[in-house]
Tab-separated table of C-alpha atoms and ligand atoms in Angstrom:
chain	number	residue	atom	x	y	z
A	169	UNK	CA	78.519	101.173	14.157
A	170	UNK	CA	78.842	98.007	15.753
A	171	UNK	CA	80.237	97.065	19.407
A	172	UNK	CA	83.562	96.031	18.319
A	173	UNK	CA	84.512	98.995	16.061
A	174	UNK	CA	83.209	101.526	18.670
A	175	UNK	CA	85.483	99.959	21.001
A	176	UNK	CA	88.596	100.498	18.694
A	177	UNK	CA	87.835	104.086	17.409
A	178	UNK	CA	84.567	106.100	19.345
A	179	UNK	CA	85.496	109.545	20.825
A	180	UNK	CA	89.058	109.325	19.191
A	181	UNK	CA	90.064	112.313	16.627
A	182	UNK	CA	93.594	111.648	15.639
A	183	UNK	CA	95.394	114.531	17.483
A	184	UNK	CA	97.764	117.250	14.940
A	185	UNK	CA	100.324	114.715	15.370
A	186	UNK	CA	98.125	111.816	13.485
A	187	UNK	CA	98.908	109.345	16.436
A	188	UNK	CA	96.953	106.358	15.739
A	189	UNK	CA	97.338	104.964	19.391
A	190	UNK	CA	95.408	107.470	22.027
A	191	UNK	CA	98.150	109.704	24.165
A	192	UNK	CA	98.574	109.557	27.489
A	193	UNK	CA	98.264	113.361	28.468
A	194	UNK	CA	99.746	113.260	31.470
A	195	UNK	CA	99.146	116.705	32.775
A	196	UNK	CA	97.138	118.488	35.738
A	197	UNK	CA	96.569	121.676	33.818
A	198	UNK	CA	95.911	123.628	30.750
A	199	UNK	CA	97.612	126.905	29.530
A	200	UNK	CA	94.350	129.320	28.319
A	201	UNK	CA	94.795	131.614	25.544
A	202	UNK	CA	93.857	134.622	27.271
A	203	UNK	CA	91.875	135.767	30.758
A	204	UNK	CA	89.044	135.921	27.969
A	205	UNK	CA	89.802	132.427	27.081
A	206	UNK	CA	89.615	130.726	30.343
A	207	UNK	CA	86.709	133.055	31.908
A	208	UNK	CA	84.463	132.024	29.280
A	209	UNK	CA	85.943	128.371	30.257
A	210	UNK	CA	84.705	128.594	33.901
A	211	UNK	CA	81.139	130.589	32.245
A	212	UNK	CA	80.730	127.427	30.230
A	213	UNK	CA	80.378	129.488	27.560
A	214	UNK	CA	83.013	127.777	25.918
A	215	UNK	CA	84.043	124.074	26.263
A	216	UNK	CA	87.963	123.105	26.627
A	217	UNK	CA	90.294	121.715	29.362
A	218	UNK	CA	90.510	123.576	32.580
A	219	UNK	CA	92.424	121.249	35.059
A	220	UNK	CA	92.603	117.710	35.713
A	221	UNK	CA	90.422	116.978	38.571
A	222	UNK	CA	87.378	117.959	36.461
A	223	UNK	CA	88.734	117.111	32.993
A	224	UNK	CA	91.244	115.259	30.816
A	225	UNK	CA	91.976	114.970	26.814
A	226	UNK	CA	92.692	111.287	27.551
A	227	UNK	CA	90.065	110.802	30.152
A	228	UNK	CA	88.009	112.195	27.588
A	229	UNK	CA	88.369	109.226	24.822
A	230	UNK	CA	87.500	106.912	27.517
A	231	UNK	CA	84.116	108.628	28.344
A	232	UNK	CA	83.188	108.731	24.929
A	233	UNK	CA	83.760	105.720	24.243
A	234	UNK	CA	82.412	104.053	26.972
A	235	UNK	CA	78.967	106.412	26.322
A	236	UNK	CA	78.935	105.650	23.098
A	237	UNK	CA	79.079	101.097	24.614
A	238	UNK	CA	76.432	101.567	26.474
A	239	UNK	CA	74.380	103.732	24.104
A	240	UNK	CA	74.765	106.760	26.233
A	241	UNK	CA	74.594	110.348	25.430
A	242	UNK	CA	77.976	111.464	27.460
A	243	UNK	CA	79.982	109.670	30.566
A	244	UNK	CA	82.407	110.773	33.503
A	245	UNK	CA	85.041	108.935	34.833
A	246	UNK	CA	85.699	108.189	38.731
A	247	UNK	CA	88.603	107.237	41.172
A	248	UNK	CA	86.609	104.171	41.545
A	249	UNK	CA	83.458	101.928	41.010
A	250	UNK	CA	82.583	103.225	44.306
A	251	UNK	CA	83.124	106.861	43.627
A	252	UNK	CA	80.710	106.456	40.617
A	253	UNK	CA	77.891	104.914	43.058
A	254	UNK	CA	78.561	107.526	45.368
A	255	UNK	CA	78.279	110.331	42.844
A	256	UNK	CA	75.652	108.694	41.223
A	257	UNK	CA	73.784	109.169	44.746
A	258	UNK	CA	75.498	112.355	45.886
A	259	UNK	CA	73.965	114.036	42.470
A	260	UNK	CA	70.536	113.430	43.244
A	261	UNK	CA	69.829	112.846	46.934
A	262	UNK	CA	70.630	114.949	50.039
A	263	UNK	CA	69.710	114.580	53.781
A	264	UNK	CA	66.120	113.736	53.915
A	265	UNK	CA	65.503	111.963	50.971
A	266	UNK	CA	65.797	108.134	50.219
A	267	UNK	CA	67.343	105.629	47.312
A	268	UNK	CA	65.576	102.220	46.676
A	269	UNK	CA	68.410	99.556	46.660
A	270	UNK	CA	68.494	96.149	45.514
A	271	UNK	CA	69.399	94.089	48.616
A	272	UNK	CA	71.559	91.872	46.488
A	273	UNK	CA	74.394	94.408	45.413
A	274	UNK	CA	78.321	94.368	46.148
A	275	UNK	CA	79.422	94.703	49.642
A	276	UNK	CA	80.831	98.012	49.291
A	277	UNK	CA	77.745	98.889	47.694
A	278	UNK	CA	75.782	97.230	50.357
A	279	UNK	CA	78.080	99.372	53.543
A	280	UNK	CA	78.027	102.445	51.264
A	281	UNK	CA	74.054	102.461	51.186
A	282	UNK	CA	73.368	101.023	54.630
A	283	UNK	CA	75.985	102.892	56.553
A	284	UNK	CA	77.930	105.565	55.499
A	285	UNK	CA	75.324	107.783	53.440
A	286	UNK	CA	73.119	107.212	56.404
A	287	UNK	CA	75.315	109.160	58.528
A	288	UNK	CA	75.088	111.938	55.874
A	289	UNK	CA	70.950	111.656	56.325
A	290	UNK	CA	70.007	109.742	53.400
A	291	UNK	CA	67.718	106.506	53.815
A	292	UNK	CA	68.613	103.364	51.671
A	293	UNK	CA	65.279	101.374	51.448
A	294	UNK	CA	65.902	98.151	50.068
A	295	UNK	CA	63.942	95.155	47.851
A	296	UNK	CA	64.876	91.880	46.400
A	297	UNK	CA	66.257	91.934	43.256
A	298	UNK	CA	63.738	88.938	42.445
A	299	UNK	CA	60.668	90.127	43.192
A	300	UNK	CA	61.052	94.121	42.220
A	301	UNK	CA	57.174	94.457	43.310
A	302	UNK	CA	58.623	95.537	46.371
A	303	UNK	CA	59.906	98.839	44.703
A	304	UNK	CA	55.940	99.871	44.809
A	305	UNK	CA	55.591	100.055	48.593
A	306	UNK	CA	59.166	101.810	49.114
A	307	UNK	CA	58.550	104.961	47.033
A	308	UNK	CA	57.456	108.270	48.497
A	309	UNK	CA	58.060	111.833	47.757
A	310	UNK	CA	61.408	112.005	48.721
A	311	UNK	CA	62.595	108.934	46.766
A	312	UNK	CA	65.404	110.050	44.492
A	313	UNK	CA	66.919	106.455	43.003
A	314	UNK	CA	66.169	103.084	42.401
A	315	UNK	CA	69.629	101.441	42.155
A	316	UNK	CA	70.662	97.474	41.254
A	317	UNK	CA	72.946	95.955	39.257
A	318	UNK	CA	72.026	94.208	36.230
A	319	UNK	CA	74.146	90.788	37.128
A	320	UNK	CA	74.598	90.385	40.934
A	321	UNK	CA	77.169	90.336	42.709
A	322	UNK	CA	78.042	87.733	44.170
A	323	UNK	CA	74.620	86.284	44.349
A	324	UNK	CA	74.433	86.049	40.326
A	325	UNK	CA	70.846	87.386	40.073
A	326	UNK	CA	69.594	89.018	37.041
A	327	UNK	CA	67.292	92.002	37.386
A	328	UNK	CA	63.960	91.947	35.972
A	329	UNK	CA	64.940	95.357	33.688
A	330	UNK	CA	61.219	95.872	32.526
A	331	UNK	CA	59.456	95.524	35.719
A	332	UNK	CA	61.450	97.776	37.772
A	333	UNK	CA	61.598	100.340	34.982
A	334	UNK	CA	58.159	100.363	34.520
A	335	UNK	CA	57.815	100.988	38.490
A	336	UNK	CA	60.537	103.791	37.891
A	337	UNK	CA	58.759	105.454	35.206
A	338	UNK	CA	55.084	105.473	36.362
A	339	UNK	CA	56.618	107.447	39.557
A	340	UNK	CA	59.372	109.781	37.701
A	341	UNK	CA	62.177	108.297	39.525
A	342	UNK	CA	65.592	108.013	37.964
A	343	UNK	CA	67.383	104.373	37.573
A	344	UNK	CA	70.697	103.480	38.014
A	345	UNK	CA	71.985	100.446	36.750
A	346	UNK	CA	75.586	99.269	38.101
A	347	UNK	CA	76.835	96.816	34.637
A	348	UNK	CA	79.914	95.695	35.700
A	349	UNK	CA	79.735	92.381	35.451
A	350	UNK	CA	77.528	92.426	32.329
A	351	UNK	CA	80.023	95.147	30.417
A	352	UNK	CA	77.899	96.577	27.300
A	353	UNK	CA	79.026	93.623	25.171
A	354	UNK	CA	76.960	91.706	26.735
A	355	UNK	CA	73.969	94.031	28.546
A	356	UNK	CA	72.813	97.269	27.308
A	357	UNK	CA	70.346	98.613	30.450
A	358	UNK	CA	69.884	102.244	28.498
A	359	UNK	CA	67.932	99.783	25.783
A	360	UNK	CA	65.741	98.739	28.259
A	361	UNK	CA	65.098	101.636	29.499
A	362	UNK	CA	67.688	102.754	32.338
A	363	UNK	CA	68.908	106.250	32.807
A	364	UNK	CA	72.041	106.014	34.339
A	365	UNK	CA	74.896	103.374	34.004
A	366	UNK	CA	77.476	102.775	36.550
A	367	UNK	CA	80.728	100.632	36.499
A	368	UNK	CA	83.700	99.599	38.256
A	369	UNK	CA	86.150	99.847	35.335
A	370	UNK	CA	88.864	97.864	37.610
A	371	UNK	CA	87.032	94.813	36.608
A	372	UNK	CA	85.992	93.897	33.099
A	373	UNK	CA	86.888	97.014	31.799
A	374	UNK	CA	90.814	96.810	31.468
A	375	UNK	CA	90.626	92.753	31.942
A	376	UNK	CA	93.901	92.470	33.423
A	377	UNK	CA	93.242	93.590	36.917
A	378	UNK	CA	95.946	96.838	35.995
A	379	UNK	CA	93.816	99.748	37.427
A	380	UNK	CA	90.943	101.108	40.064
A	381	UNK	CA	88.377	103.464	38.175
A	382	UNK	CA	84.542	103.806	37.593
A	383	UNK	CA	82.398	105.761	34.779
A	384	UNK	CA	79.036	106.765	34.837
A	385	UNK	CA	76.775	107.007	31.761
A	386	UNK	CA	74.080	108.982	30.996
A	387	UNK	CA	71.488	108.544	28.570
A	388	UNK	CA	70.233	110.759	26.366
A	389	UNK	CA	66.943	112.936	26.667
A	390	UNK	CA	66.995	112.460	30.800
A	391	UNK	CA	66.396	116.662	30.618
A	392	UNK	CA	62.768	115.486	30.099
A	393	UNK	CA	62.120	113.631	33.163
A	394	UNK	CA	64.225	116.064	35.437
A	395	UNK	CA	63.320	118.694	33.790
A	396	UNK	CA	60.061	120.610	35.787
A	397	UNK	CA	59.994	117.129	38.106
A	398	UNK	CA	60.283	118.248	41.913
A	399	UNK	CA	61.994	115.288	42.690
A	400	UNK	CA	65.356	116.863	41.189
A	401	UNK	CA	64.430	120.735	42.293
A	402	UNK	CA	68.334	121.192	42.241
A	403	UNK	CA	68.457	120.641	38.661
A	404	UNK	CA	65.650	122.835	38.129
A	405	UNK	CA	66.764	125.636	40.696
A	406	UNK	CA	69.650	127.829	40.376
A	407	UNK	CA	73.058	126.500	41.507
A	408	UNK	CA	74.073	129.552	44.160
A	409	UNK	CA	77.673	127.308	43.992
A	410	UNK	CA	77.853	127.943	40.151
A	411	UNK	CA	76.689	131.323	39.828
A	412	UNK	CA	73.129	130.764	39.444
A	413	UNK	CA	73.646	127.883	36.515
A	414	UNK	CA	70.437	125.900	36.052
A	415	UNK	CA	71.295	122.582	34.932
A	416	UNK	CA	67.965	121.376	33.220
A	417	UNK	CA	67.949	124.907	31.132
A	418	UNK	CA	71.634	123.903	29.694
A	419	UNK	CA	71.879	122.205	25.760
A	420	UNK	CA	73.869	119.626	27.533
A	421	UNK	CA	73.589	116.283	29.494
A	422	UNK	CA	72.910	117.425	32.744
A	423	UNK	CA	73.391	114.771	35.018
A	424	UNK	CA	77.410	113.796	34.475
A	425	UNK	CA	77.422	117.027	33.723
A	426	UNK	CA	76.847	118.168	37.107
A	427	UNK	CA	78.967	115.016	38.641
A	428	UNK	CA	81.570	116.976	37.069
A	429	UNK	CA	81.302	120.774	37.636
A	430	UNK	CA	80.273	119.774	41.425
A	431	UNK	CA	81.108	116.828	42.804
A	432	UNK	CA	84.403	116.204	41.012
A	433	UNK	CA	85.071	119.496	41.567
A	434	UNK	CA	84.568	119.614	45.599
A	435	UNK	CA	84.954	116.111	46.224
A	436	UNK	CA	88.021	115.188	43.190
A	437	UNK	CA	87.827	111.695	42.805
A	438	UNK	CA	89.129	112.019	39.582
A	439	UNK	CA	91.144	109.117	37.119
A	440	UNK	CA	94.516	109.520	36.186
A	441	UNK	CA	94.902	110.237	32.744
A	442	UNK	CA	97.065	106.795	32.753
A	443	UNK	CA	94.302	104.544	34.302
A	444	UNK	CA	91.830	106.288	31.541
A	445	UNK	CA	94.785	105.331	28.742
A	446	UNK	CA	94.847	101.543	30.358
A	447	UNK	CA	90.821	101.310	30.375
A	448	UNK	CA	91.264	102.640	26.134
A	449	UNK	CA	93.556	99.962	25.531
A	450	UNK	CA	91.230	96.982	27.586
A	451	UNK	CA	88.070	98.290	25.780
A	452	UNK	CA	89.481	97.284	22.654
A	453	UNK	CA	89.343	93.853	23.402
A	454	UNK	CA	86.174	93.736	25.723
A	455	UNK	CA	84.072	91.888	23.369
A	456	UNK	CA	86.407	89.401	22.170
A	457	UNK	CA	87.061	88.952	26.282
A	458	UNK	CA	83.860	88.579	27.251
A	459	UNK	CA	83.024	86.225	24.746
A	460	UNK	CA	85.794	84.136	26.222
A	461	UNK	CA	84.764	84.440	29.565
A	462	UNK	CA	80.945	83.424	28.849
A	463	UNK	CA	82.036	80.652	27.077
A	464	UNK	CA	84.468	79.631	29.662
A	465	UNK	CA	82.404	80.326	32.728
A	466	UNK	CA	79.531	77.905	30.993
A	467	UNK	CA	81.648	75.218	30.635
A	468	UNK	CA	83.128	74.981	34.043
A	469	UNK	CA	79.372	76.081	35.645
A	470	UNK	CA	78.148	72.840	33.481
A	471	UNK	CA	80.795	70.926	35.543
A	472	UNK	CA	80.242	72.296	38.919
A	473	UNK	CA	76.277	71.310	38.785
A	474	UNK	CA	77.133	67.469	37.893
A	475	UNK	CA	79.834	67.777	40.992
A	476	UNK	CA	78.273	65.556	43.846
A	477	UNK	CA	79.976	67.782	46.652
A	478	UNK	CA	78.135	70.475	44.947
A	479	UNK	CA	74.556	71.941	46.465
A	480	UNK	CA	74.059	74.682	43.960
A	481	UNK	CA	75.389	76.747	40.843
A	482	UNK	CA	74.363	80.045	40.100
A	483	UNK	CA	75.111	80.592	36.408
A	484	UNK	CA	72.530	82.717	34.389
A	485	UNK	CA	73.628	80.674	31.004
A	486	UNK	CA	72.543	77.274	32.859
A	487	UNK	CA	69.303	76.190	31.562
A	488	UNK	CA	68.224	74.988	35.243
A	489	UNK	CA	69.077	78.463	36.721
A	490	UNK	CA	65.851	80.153	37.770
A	491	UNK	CA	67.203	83.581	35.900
A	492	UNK	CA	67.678	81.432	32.986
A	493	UNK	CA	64.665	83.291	31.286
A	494	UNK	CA	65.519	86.836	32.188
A	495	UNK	CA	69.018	86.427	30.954
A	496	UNK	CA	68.009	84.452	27.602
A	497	UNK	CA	65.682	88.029	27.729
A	498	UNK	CA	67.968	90.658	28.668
A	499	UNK	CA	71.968	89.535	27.479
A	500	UNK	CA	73.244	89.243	24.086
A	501	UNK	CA	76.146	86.877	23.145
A	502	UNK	CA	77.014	85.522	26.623
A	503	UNK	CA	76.377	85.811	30.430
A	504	UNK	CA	79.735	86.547	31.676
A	505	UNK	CA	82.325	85.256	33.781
A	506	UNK	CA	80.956	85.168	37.044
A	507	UNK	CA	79.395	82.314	38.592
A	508	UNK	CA	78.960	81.120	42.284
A	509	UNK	CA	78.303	77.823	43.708
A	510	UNK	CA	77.916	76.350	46.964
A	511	UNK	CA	78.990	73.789	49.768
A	512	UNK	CA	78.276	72.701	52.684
A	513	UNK	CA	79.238	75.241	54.978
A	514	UNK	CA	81.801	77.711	55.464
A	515	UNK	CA	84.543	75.390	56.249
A	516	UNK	CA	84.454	73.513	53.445
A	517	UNK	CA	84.123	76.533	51.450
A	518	UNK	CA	87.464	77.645	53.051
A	519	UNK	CA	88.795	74.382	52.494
A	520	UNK	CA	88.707	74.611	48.843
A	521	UNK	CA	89.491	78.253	48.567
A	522	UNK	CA	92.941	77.108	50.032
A	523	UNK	CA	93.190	74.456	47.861
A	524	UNK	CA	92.733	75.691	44.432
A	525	UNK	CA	96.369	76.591	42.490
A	526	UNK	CA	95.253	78.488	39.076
A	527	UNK	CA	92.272	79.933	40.463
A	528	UNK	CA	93.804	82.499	42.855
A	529	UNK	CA	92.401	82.806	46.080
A	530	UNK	CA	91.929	87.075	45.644
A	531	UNK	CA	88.877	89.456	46.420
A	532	UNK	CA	88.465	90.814	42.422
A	533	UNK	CA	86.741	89.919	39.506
A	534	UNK	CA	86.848	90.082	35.645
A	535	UNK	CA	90.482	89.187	35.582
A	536	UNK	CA	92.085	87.343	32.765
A	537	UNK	CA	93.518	85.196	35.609
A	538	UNK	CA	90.959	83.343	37.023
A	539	UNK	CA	89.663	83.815	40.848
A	540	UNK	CA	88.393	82.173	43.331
A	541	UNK	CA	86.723	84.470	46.252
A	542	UNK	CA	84.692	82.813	49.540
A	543	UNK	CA	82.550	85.832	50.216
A	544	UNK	CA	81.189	85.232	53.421
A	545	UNK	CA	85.095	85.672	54.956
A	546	UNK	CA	86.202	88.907	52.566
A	547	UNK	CA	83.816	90.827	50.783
A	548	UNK	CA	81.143	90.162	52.647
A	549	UNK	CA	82.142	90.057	56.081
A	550	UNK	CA	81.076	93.050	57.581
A	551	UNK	CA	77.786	92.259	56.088
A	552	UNK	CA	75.113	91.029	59.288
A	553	UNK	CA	73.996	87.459	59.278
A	554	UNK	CA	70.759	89.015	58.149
A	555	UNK	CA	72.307	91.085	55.475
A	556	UNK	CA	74.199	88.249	54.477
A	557	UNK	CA	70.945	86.727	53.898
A	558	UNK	CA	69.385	89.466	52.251
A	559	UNK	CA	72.678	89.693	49.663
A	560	UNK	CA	72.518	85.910	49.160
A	561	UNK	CA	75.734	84.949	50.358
A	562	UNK	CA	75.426	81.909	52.640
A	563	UNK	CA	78.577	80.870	54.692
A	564	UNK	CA	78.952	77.657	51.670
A	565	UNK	CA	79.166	80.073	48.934
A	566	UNK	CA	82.563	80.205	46.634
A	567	UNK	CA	82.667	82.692	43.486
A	568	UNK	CA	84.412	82.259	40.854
A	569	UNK	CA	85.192	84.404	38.477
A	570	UNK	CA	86.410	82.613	35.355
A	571	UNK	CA	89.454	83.694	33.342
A	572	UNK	CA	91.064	83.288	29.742
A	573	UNK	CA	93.072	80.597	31.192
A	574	UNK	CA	92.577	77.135	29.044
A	575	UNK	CA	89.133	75.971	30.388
A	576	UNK	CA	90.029	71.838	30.852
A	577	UNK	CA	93.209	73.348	33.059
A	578	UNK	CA	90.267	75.376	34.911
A	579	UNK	CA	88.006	72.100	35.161
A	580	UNK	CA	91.374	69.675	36.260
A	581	UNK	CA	92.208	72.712	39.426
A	582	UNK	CA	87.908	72.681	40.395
A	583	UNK	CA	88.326	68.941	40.444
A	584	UNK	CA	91.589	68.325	42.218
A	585	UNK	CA	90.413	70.879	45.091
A	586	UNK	CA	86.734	69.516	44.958
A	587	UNK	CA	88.164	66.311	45.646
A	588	UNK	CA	90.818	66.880	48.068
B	117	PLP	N1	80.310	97.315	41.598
B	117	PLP	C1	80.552	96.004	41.532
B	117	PLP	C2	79.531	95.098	40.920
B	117	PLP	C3	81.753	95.481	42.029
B	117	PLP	O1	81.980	94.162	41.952
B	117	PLP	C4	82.704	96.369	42.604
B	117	PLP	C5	83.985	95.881	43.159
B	117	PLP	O2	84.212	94.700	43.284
B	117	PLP	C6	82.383	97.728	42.661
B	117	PLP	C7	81.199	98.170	42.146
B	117	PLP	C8	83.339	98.711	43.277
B	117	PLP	O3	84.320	99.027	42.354
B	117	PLP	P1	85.806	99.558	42.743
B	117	PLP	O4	86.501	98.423	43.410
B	117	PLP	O5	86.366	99.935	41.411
B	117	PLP	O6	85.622	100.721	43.640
């Protein structure tokens, strides 16, 4: 099935009621049939609802379908985006061992990684997004991810998906791909060759800025490269906290699958059954959205470049953009909303963010209301003048993340504030 139909009807069986809209089941347990019933739940000998933190009928749809976007094999929601990078991690690398990180990632992503999982003794080593080469002198033994995001944010990169997964492969090391700002409509990394998939589905994802939550996607066959690889020995050994359960023997997709019987169960940062219902109802509309938003976020990046206060737009749909190539390689039907530009200096780049009226000066993105966002004094400011560097986000830089609002409304706003 195509995109749009598997975003109106994947992982949903009509329930005995024959509700055509997907419940909300608003619950934090589930009554078992018998002590025989739920023992064989916790054994995994038999699949079914246990509680809440770990699973949820609702949550459930949205997993599926989202899996079944991205040409996955089976998904898990999060809390957050940043719960799903952190579990992501969490599942593969312990004190000791080492991720390979695109320097040009989110900010959270960028204090997560640099910071707070070194204080739990794991190394971030990082490369530039454009020139992935670097990957080859970062790996070792103990290198357990290679992590990036497939659209950058904010710098508005693309990554080179066949040279780093070529790197990837020819040393047995699992990639993670964070899609947000793509969405599957537009990107699908498990095509070219990814293994896992993460997303903030606050953005894109319901469109409407309703709800924080992530997913994570797994693709299918990844037994085979964990299986027997001592990279993952955890997946290989026995689990002493799940009664000697080894993952990479198991018929099932082992990777979310231990995100959930571990880490959401000791660490719990679970959706709510609601935020999962709210992410159903955006999906439905994702591709129509992003079409919208490409379309959009083209015209107005087509506007910005012939702007004289204007030094630079970073749009991967703009011919002169030096990703041009990669995206015309990589994305199908549009390049998203996303696009930063830049003036000179940070206070003109404050001056503008304070002068814009539709475009609402907020730190989000993939809103139907359109955003403005001056990185270097929000998201990125905890970031080091070098980091900033390293995450291309110089002082002049303004993102914008384009809405569904009427685009020559868009344009007039850029122009009055451009021209203040
Ligand atoms: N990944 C990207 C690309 C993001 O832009 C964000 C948030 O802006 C996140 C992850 C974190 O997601 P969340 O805010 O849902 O934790």
């Amino acid at each position: 099935m195509k995109d749009q139909t598997l975003a109106i009807h994947a992982g949903y069986d009509k329930d005995a009621q024959g509700t055509m809209a997907v419940p909300i089941y608003q619950t934090t347990a589930y009554e078992f049939r018998d002590a025989e019933h739920a023992a064989n739940l916790f054994a995994l000998k038999e699949l079914g609802n246990i509680y809440t933190r770990l699973m949820n009928p609702t949550t459930d749809v949205f997993e599926k379908r989202f899996a079944a976007l991205e040409g996955g094999v089976a998904a898990v929601g999060t809390a957050s985006g940043m719960a799903a990078i952190f579990y992501a991690i969490a599942n593969v690398a312990e004190a000791g061992d080492n991720i390979i990180v695109a320097k040009q990632v989110y900010g959270g992503t960028t204090t997560l990684t640099g910071h707070t999982i070194k204080r739990f003794g794991i190394e971030t080593r990082y490369f530039d997004v454009n020139n992935p080469s670097e990957i080859e002198d970062l790996v070792d033994e103990k290198s357990k991810l290679i992590l990036f995001e497939s659209i950058t944010n904010p710098s508005i990169d693309v990554a080179d998906f066949d040279a780093i997964v070529s790197i990837a492969n020819k040393h047995n090391i699992l990639t993670c791909v964070d899609n947000t700002v793509a969405t599957p409509m537009l990107c699908k990394p498990i095509s070219l060759g990814c293994d896992i998939i993460v997303h903030s589905a606050s953005k894109y994802t319901t469109g409407q800025g309703l709800a924080i939550g992530g997913i994570i996607v797994e693709r299918d066959g990844l037994v085979k490269k964990i299986k027997g690889n001592s990279r993952y020995a955890h997946f290989n050994e026995p689990d002493e906290s799940y009664h000697g359960l080894v993952y990479s023997d198991l018929p099932l997709p082992l990777f979310t699958l231990r995100v959930r019987l571990a880490l959401l169960r000791d660490l719990g940062a679970s959706p709510s059954p609601f935020n999962s219902w709210l992410y159903i109802q955006g999906l439905e509309t994702l591709a129509l959205r992003m079409k919208q938003h490409s379309s959009s976020a083209l015209k107005i990046a087509g506007f910005l470049e012939s702007h004289p206060r204007v030094k630079k737009v970073n749009y991967p749909g703009l011919a002169s953009d030096k990703n041009h190539d990669l995206a015309l390689k990589y994305f199908d039907g549009g390049y998203s909303g996303l696009l930063s530009f830049e003036v000179d200096g940070l206070d003109s780049a404050k001056a503008i963010a304070n002068s814009t009226e539709i475009f609402k000066l907020v730190v989000n993105i993939g809103d139907s209301k359109s955003i403005i966002t001056h990185p270097a004094s929000t998201t990125h400011q905890q970031l080091s003048a070098q980091e900033l560097m390293d995450a291309g986000v110089p002082a002049g830089l303004i993102r914008l993340s384009v809405g569904l609002e009427d685009t020559d409304d868009l344009i007039g706003d850029l122009t009055k504030a451009l021209d203040a």
